[in-house]
Every structure is written in C-alpha cells, then in structure tokens.
C-alpha cells in the first residue's frame, strides 16, 4: 500500500476535519515523529475487543505513517 493510501485509512478516524463520529480518536497531524511512533506502537500492542479499533501495523507501516503525519504542520 502506498503511504498516502494508508494515511487516508488512518485519517478516516484520526483527522479532526473529517466528521466520522470518532471524536475520541486523537489527531495524528502536528505531532512529532517519535511521539507518533510511540503512540502507534502502544495502540498496536493493545488487544482491542472491538475490531474497528485494531491497528494491524508492521514496524515499517508505523515508520511510514509517523513520517507522513509528522511532516504535516
């Protein structure tokens, strides 16, 4: 998956401009690379009972997503 496509999937819940009903999902923009990596790794390790909250991401996915969103100011 191209990073822009993966980022669009993330933005479905994590973009404050998109009205999805997921107000509790934190925005990914405006955060540092390291902050995003740490946060995404914690979420990935969380065993969510709700399938829509699962984040099946590889280390490479996390790196690409964090790089992409940390570049947006």
PDB file of N, CA and C in Angstrom:
ATOM      1  N   UNK A   1       0.857  -1.189   0.000  1.00  0.00           N
ATOM      2  CA  UNK A   1       0.000   0.000   0.000  1.00  0.00           C
ATOM      3  C   UNK A   1       0.893   1.238   0.000  1.00  0.00           C
ATOM      4  N   UNK A   2       0.573   2.160  -0.849  1.00  0.00           N
ATOM      5  CA  UNK A   2       1.281   3.431  -0.896  1.00  0.00           C
ATOM      6  C   UNK A   2       0.935   4.203   0.367  1.00  0.00           C
ATOM      7  N   UNK A   3       1.904   4.940   0.905  1.00  0.00           N
ATOM      8  CA  UNK A   3       1.706   5.621   2.181  1.00  0.00           C
ATOM      9  C   UNK A   3       0.509   6.569   2.166  1.00  0.00           C
ATOM     10  N   UNK A   4       0.271   7.244   1.068  1.00  0.00           N
ATOM     11  CA  UNK A   4      -0.868   8.151   1.014  1.00  0.00           C
ATOM     12  C   UNK A   4      -2.188   7.390   1.172  1.00  0.00           C
ATOM     13  N   UNK A   5      -2.247   6.177   0.620  1.00  0.00           N
ATOM     14  CA  UNK A   5      -3.445   5.363   0.774  1.00  0.00           C
ATOM     15  C   UNK A   5      -3.617   4.937   2.228  1.00  0.00           C
ATOM     16  N   UNK A   6      -2.527   4.515   2.862  1.00  0.00           N
ATOM     17  CA  UNK A   6      -2.569   4.098   4.268  1.00  0.00           C
ATOM     18  C   UNK A   6      -2.941   5.294   5.142  1.00  0.00           C
ATOM     19  N   UNK A   7      -2.404   6.459   4.824  1.00  0.00           N
ATOM     20  CA  UNK A   7      -2.702   7.664   5.598  1.00  0.00           C
ATOM     21  C   UNK A   7      -4.177   8.031   5.491  1.00  0.00           C
ATOM     22  N   UNK A   8      -4.772   7.831   4.310  1.00  0.00           N
ATOM     23  CA  UNK A   8      -6.203   8.099   4.154  1.00  0.00           C
ATOM     24  C   UNK A   8      -7.028   7.189   5.050  1.00  0.00           C
ATOM     25  N   UNK A   9      -6.609   5.936   5.175  1.00  0.00           N
ATOM     26  CA  UNK A   9      -7.303   5.000   6.062  1.00  0.00           C
ATOM     27  C   UNK A   9      -7.201   5.505   7.503  1.00  0.00           C
ATOM     28  N   UNK A  10      -6.024   5.937   7.915  1.00  0.00           N
ATOM     29  CA  UNK A  10      -5.823   6.466   9.270  1.00  0.00           C
ATOM     30  C   UNK A  10      -6.676   7.710   9.492  1.00  0.00           C
ATOM     31  N   UNK A  11      -6.696   8.576   8.488  1.00  0.00           N
ATOM     32  CA  UNK A  11      -7.410   9.850   8.611  1.00  0.00           C
ATOM     33  C   UNK A  11      -8.913   9.664   8.753  1.00  0.00           C
ATOM     34  N   UNK A  12      -9.429   8.531   8.319  1.00  0.00           N
ATOM     35  CA  UNK A  12     -10.857   8.264   8.455  1.00  0.00           C
ATOM     36  C   UNK A  12     -11.317   8.480   9.888  1.00  0.00           C
ATOM     37  N   UNK A  13     -10.493   8.088  10.842  1.00  0.00           N
ATOM     38  CA  UNK A  13     -10.842   8.258  12.265  1.00  0.00           C
ATOM     39  C   UNK A  13     -10.018   9.343  12.952  1.00  0.00           C
ATOM     40  N   UNK A  14      -8.829   9.616  12.448  1.00  0.00           N
ATOM     41  CA  UNK A  14      -7.889  10.471  13.164  1.00  0.00           C
ATOM     42  C   UNK A  14      -7.713  11.873  12.589  1.00  0.00           C
ATOM     43  N   UNK A  15      -8.556  12.270  11.656  1.00  0.00           N
ATOM     44  CA  UNK A  15      -8.473  13.621  11.098  1.00  0.00           C
ATOM     45  C   UNK A  15      -9.606  14.460  11.669  1.00  0.00           C
ATOM     46  N   UNK A  16      -9.286  15.513  12.411  1.00  0.00           N
ATOM     47  CA  UNK A  16     -10.339  16.318  13.029  1.00  0.00           C
ATOM     48  C   UNK A  16     -11.250  17.016  12.013  1.00  0.00           C
ATOM     49  N   UNK A  17     -10.830  17.112  10.768  1.00  0.00           N
ATOM     50  CA  UNK A  17     -11.633  17.765   9.735  1.00  0.00           C
ATOM     51  C   UNK A  17     -12.696  16.832   9.153  1.00  0.00           C
ATOM     52  N   UNK A  18     -12.514  15.533   9.352  1.00  0.00           N
ATOM     53  CA  UNK A  18     -13.468  14.556   8.826  1.00  0.00           C
ATOM     54  C   UNK A  18     -14.454  14.226   9.934  1.00  0.00           C
ATOM     55  N   UNK A  19     -15.713  14.418   9.677  1.00  0.00           N
ATOM     56  CA  UNK A  19     -16.750  14.191  10.685  1.00  0.00           C
ATOM     57  C   UNK A  19     -17.195  12.730  10.640  1.00  0.00           C
ATOM     58  N   UNK A  20     -16.515  11.875  11.417  1.00  0.00           N
ATOM     59  CA  UNK A  20     -16.805  10.447  11.392  1.00  0.00           C
ATOM     60  C   UNK A  20     -17.510   9.947  12.636  1.00  0.00           C
ATOM     61  N   UNK A  21     -17.614  10.786  13.652  1.00  0.00           N
ATOM     62  CA  UNK A  21     -18.198  10.323  14.892  1.00  0.00           C
ATOM     63  C   UNK A  21     -17.172   9.723  15.831  1.00  0.00           C
ATOM     64  N   UNK A  22     -15.901   9.853  15.521  1.00  0.00           N
ATOM     65  CA  UNK A  22     -14.836   9.331  16.356  1.00  0.00           C
ATOM     66  C   UNK A  22     -14.083  10.474  17.019  1.00  0.00           C
ATOM     67  N   UNK A  23     -14.792  11.294  17.736  1.00  0.00           N
ATOM     68  CA  UNK A  23     -14.191  12.472  18.365  1.00  0.00           C
ATOM     69  C   UNK A  23     -13.082  12.099  19.336  1.00  0.00           C
ATOM     70  N   UNK A  24     -13.147  10.893  19.907  1.00  0.00           N
ATOM     71  CA  UNK A  24     -12.129  10.468  20.862  1.00  0.00           C
ATOM     72  C   UNK A  24     -10.836   9.998  20.192  1.00  0.00           C
ATOM     73  N   UNK A  25     -10.861   9.806  18.879  1.00  0.00           N
ATOM     74  CA  UNK A  25      -9.651   9.395  18.163  1.00  0.00           C
ATOM     75  C   UNK A  25      -8.740  10.610  18.013  1.00  0.00           C
ATOM     76  N   UNK A  26      -7.540  10.556  18.573  1.00  0.00           N
ATOM     77  CA  UNK A  26      -6.658  11.727  18.523  1.00  0.00           C
ATOM     78  C   UNK A  26      -6.167  12.023  17.106  1.00  0.00           C
ATOM     79  N   UNK A  27      -5.981  13.293  16.845  1.00  0.00           N
ATOM     80  CA  UNK A  27      -5.430  13.712  15.564  1.00  0.00           C
ATOM     81  C   UNK A  27      -3.992  13.220  15.447  1.00  0.00           C
ATOM     82  N   UNK A  28      -3.583  12.867  14.242  1.00  0.00           N
ATOM     83  CA  UNK A  28      -2.203  12.432  14.012  1.00  0.00           C
ATOM     84  C   UNK A  28      -1.335  13.560  13.472  1.00  0.00           C
ATOM     85  N   UNK A  29      -1.932  14.631  13.019  1.00  0.00           N
ATOM     86  CA  UNK A  29      -1.156  15.739  12.463  1.00  0.00           C
ATOM     87  C   UNK A  29      -0.609  16.632  13.573  1.00  0.00           C
ATOM     88  N   UNK A  30       0.504  17.288  13.277  1.00  0.00           N
ATOM     89  CA  UNK A  30       1.092  18.230  14.215  1.00  0.00           C
ATOM     90  C   UNK A  30       1.844  17.586  15.359  1.00  0.00           C
ATOM     91  N   UNK A  31       2.093  16.300  15.286  1.00  0.00           N
ATOM     92  CA  UNK A  31       2.815  15.594  16.343  1.00  0.00           C
ATOM     93  C   UNK A  31       4.191  15.197  15.827  1.00  0.00           C
ATOM     94  N   UNK A  32       5.128  15.041  16.741  1.00  0.00           N
ATOM     95  CA  UNK A  32       6.490  14.677  16.333  1.00  0.00           C
ATOM     96  C   UNK A  32       6.537  13.218  15.883  1.00  0.00           C
ATOM     97  N   UNK A  33       7.537  12.915  15.100  1.00  0.00           N
ATOM     98  CA  UNK A  33       7.739  11.547  14.616  1.00  0.00           C
ATOM     99  C   UNK A  33       7.809  10.580  15.789  1.00  0.00           C
ATOM    100  N   UNK A  34       8.650  10.869  16.780  1.00  0.00           N
ATOM    101  CA  UNK A  34       8.847   9.949  17.894  1.00  0.00           C
ATOM    102  C   UNK A  34       7.572   9.786  18.717  1.00  0.00           C
ATOM    103  N   UNK A  35       6.837  10.868  18.905  1.00  0.00           N
ATOM    104  CA  UNK A  35       5.575  10.791  19.632  1.00  0.00           C
ATOM    105  C   UNK A  35       4.595   9.872  18.905  1.00  0.00           C
ATOM    106  N   UNK A  36       4.520  10.005  17.600  1.00  0.00           N
ATOM    107  CA  UNK A  36       3.622   9.163  16.809  1.00  0.00           C
ATOM    108  C   UNK A  36       4.040   7.701  16.840  1.00  0.00           C
ATOM    109  N   UNK A  37       5.328   7.433  16.684  1.00  0.00           N
ATOM    110  CA  UNK A  37       5.815   6.052  16.720  1.00  0.00           C
ATOM    111  C   UNK A  37       5.441   5.412  18.056  1.00  0.00           C
ATOM    112  N   UNK A  38       5.719   6.118  19.134  1.00  0.00           N
ATOM    113  CA  UNK A  38       5.422   5.595  20.465  1.00  0.00           C
ATOM    114  C   UNK A  38       3.918   5.335  20.642  1.00  0.00           C
ATOM    115  N   UNK A  39       3.102   6.297  20.256  1.00  0.00           N
ATOM    116  CA  UNK A  39       1.651   6.168  20.415  1.00  0.00           C
ATOM    117  C   UNK A  39       1.092   5.032  19.556  1.00  0.00           C
ATOM    118  N   UNK A  40       1.545   4.938  18.313  1.00  0.00           N
ATOM    119  CA  UNK A  40       1.028   3.913  17.406  1.00  0.00           C
ATOM    120  C   UNK A  40       1.466   2.524  17.869  1.00  0.00           C
ATOM    121  N   UNK A  41       2.692   2.406  18.369  1.00  0.00           N
ATOM    122  CA  UNK A  41       3.149   1.113  18.882  1.00  0.00           C
ATOM    123  C   UNK A  41       2.306   0.674  20.080  1.00  0.00           C
ATOM    124  N   UNK A  42       1.979   1.617  20.962  1.00  0.00           N
ATOM    125  CA  UNK A  42       1.140   1.282  22.123  1.00  0.00           C
ATOM    126  C   UNK A  42      -0.236   0.810  21.679  1.00  0.00           C
ATOM    127  N   UNK A  43      -0.812   1.484  20.689  1.00  0.00           N
ATOM    128  CA  UNK A  43      -2.125   1.093  20.189  1.00  0.00           C
ATOM    129  C   UNK A  43      -2.049  -0.270  19.514  1.00  0.00           C
ATOM    130  N   UNK A  44      -0.991  -0.507  18.772  1.00  0.00           N
ATOM    131  CA  UNK A  44      -0.830  -1.790  18.081  1.00  0.00           C
ATOM    132  C   UNK A  44      -0.781  -2.939  19.086  1.00  0.00           C
ATOM    133  N   UNK A  45      -0.138  -2.709  20.215  1.00  0.00           N
ATOM    134  CA  UNK A  45       0.003  -3.753  21.219  1.00  0.00           C
ATOM    135  C   UNK A  45      -1.272  -3.960  22.036  1.00  0.00           C
ATOM    136  N   UNK A  46      -2.173  -2.979  22.000  1.00  0.00           N
ATOM    137  CA  UNK A  46      -3.416  -3.069  22.746  1.00  0.00           C
ATOM    138  C   UNK A  46      -4.313  -4.121  22.111  1.00  0.00           C
ATOM    139  N   UNK A  47      -4.804  -5.035  22.914  1.00  0.00           N
ATOM    140  CA  UNK A  47      -5.676  -6.100  22.402  1.00  0.00           C
ATOM    141  C   UNK A  47      -7.109  -5.604  22.424  1.00  0.00           C
ATOM    142  N   UNK A  48      -7.491  -4.895  21.403  1.00  0.00           N
ATOM    143  CA  UNK A  48      -8.830  -4.308  21.342  1.00  0.00           C
ATOM    144  C   UNK A  48      -9.870  -5.383  21.065  1.00  0.00           C
ATOM    145  N   UNK A  49     -10.922  -5.369  21.856  1.00  0.00           N
ATOM    146  CA  UNK A  49     -12.007  -6.322  21.631  1.00  0.00           C
ATOM    147  C   UNK A  49     -12.922  -5.854  20.504  1.00  0.00           C
ATOM    148  N   UNK A  50     -12.857  -4.580  20.174  1.00  0.00           N
ATOM    149  CA  UNK A  50     -13.649  -4.006  19.089  1.00  0.00           C
ATOM    150  C   UNK A  50     -12.821  -4.045  17.804  1.00  0.00           C
ATOM    151  N   UNK A  51     -13.223  -4.843  16.808  1.00  0.00           N
ATOM    152  CA  UNK A  51     -12.414  -4.976  15.585  1.00  0.00           C
ATOM    153  C   UNK A  51     -12.070  -3.651  14.908  1.00  0.00           C
ATOM    154  N   UNK A  52     -12.954  -2.663  14.968  1.00  0.00           N
ATOM    155  CA  UNK A  52     -12.671  -1.392  14.297  1.00  0.00           C
ATOM    156  C   UNK A  52     -11.551  -0.619  14.987  1.00  0.00           C
ATOM    157  N   UNK A  53     -11.181  -1.017  16.197  1.00  0.00           N
ATOM    158  CA  UNK A  53     -10.093  -0.332  16.904  1.00  0.00           C
ATOM    159  C   UNK A  53      -8.750  -1.021  16.719  1.00  0.00           C
ATOM    160  N   UNK A  54      -8.739  -2.143  16.056  1.00  0.00           N
ATOM    161  CA  UNK A  54      -7.475  -2.861  15.863  1.00  0.00           C
ATOM    162  C   UNK A  54      -6.607  -2.130  14.857  1.00  0.00           C
ATOM    163  N   UNK A  55      -5.347  -2.126  15.136  1.00  0.00           N
ATOM    164  CA  UNK A  55      -4.377  -1.473  14.264  1.00  0.00           C
ATOM    165  C   UNK A  55      -3.298  -2.497  13.922  1.00  0.00           C
ATOM    166  N   UNK A  56      -3.541  -3.284  12.886  1.00  0.00           N
ATOM    167  CA  UNK A  56      -2.593  -4.311  12.467  1.00  0.00           C
ATOM    168  C   UNK A  56      -1.533  -3.679  11.579  1.00  0.00           C
ATOM    169  N   UNK A  57      -0.515  -3.155  12.219  1.00  0.00           N
ATOM    170  CA  UNK A  57       0.525  -2.418  11.506  1.00  0.00           C
ATOM    171  C   UNK A  57       1.893  -3.042  11.747  1.00  0.00           C
ATOM    172  N   UNK A  58       2.666  -3.133  10.692  1.00  0.00           N
ATOM    173  CA  UNK A  58       4.047  -3.594  10.823  1.00  0.00           C
ATOM    174  C   UNK A  58       4.912  -2.428  11.304  1.00  0.00           C
ATOM    175  N   UNK A  59       6.134  -2.731  11.700  1.00  0.00           N
ATOM    176  CA  UNK A  59       7.064  -1.666  12.085  1.00  0.00           C
ATOM    177  C   UNK A  59       7.273  -0.700  10.924  1.00  0.00           C
ATOM    178  N   UNK A  60       7.335  -1.236   9.717  1.00  0.00           N
ATOM    179  CA  UNK A  60       7.501  -0.377   8.534  1.00  0.00           C
ATOM    180  C   UNK A  60       6.289   0.532   8.351  1.00  0.00           C
ATOM    181  N   UNK A  61       5.078  -0.021   8.514  1.00  0.00           N
ATOM    182  CA  UNK A  61       3.862   0.799   8.426  1.00  0.00           C
ATOM    183  C   UNK A  61       3.926   1.949   9.427  1.00  0.00           C
ATOM    184  N   UNK A  62       4.314   1.639  10.660  1.00  0.00           N
ATOM    185  CA  UNK A  62       4.382   2.660  11.714  1.00  0.00           C
ATOM    186  C   UNK A  62       5.377   3.742  11.331  1.00  0.00           C
ATOM    187  N   UNK A  63       6.539   3.342  10.839  1.00  0.00           N
ATOM    188  CA  UNK A  63       7.559   4.317  10.421  1.00  0.00           C
ATOM    189  C   UNK A  63       7.008   5.224   9.317  1.00  0.00           C
ATOM    190  N   UNK A  64       6.376   4.637   8.307  1.00  0.00           N
ATOM    191  CA  UNK A  64       5.857   5.421   7.188  1.00  0.00           C
ATOM    192  C   UNK A  64       4.730   6.350   7.617  1.00  0.00           C
ATOM    193  N   UNK A  65       3.826   5.841   8.440  1.00  0.00           N
ATOM    194  CA  UNK A  65       2.702   6.661   8.910  1.00  0.00           C
ATOM    195  C   UNK A  65       3.210   7.806   9.774  1.00  0.00           C
ATOM    196  N   UNK A  66       4.135   7.521  10.680  1.00  0.00           N
ATOM    197  CA  UNK A  66       4.695   8.570  11.549  1.00  0.00           C
ATOM    198  C   UNK A  66       5.455   9.605  10.734  1.00  0.00           C
ATOM    199  N   UNK A  67       6.204   9.156   9.738  1.00  0.00           N
ATOM    200  CA  UNK A  67       6.931  10.083   8.872  1.00  0.00           C
ATOM    201  C   UNK A  67       5.953  10.985   8.128  1.00  0.00           C
ATOM    202  N   UNK A  68       4.912  10.400   7.580  1.00  0.00           N
ATOM    203  CA  UNK A  68       3.930  11.143   6.808  1.00  0.00           C
ATOM    204  C   UNK A  68       3.227  12.180   7.674  1.00  0.00           C
ATOM    205  N   UNK A  69       2.649  11.769   8.781  1.00  0.00           N
ATOM    206  CA  UNK A  69       1.857  12.680   9.592  1.00  0.00           C
ATOM    207  C   UNK A  69       2.716  13.713  10.330  1.00  0.00           C
ATOM    208  N   UNK A  70       3.938  13.352  10.700  1.00  0.00           N
ATOM    209  CA  UNK A  70       4.795  14.337  11.387  1.00  0.00           C
ATOM    210  C   UNK A  70       5.277  15.419  10.435  1.00  0.00           C
ATOM    211  N   UNK A  71       5.183  15.173   9.135  1.00  0.00           N
ATOM    212  CA  UNK A  71       5.595  16.181   8.156  1.00  0.00           C
ATOM    213  C   UNK A  71       4.492  17.220   7.918  1.00  0.00           C
ATOM    214  N   UNK A  72       3.278  16.953   8.396  1.00  0.00           N
ATOM    215  CA  UNK A  72       2.150  17.863   8.227  1.00  0.00           C
ATOM    216  C   UNK A  72       2.100  18.808   9.423  1.00  0.00           C
ATOM    217  N   UNK A  73       2.189  20.073   9.150  1.00  0.00           N
ATOM    218  CA  UNK A  73       2.193  21.069  10.247  1.00  0.00           C
ATOM    219  C   UNK A  73       0.887  21.778  10.335  1.00  0.00           C
TER     220      UNK A  73
END
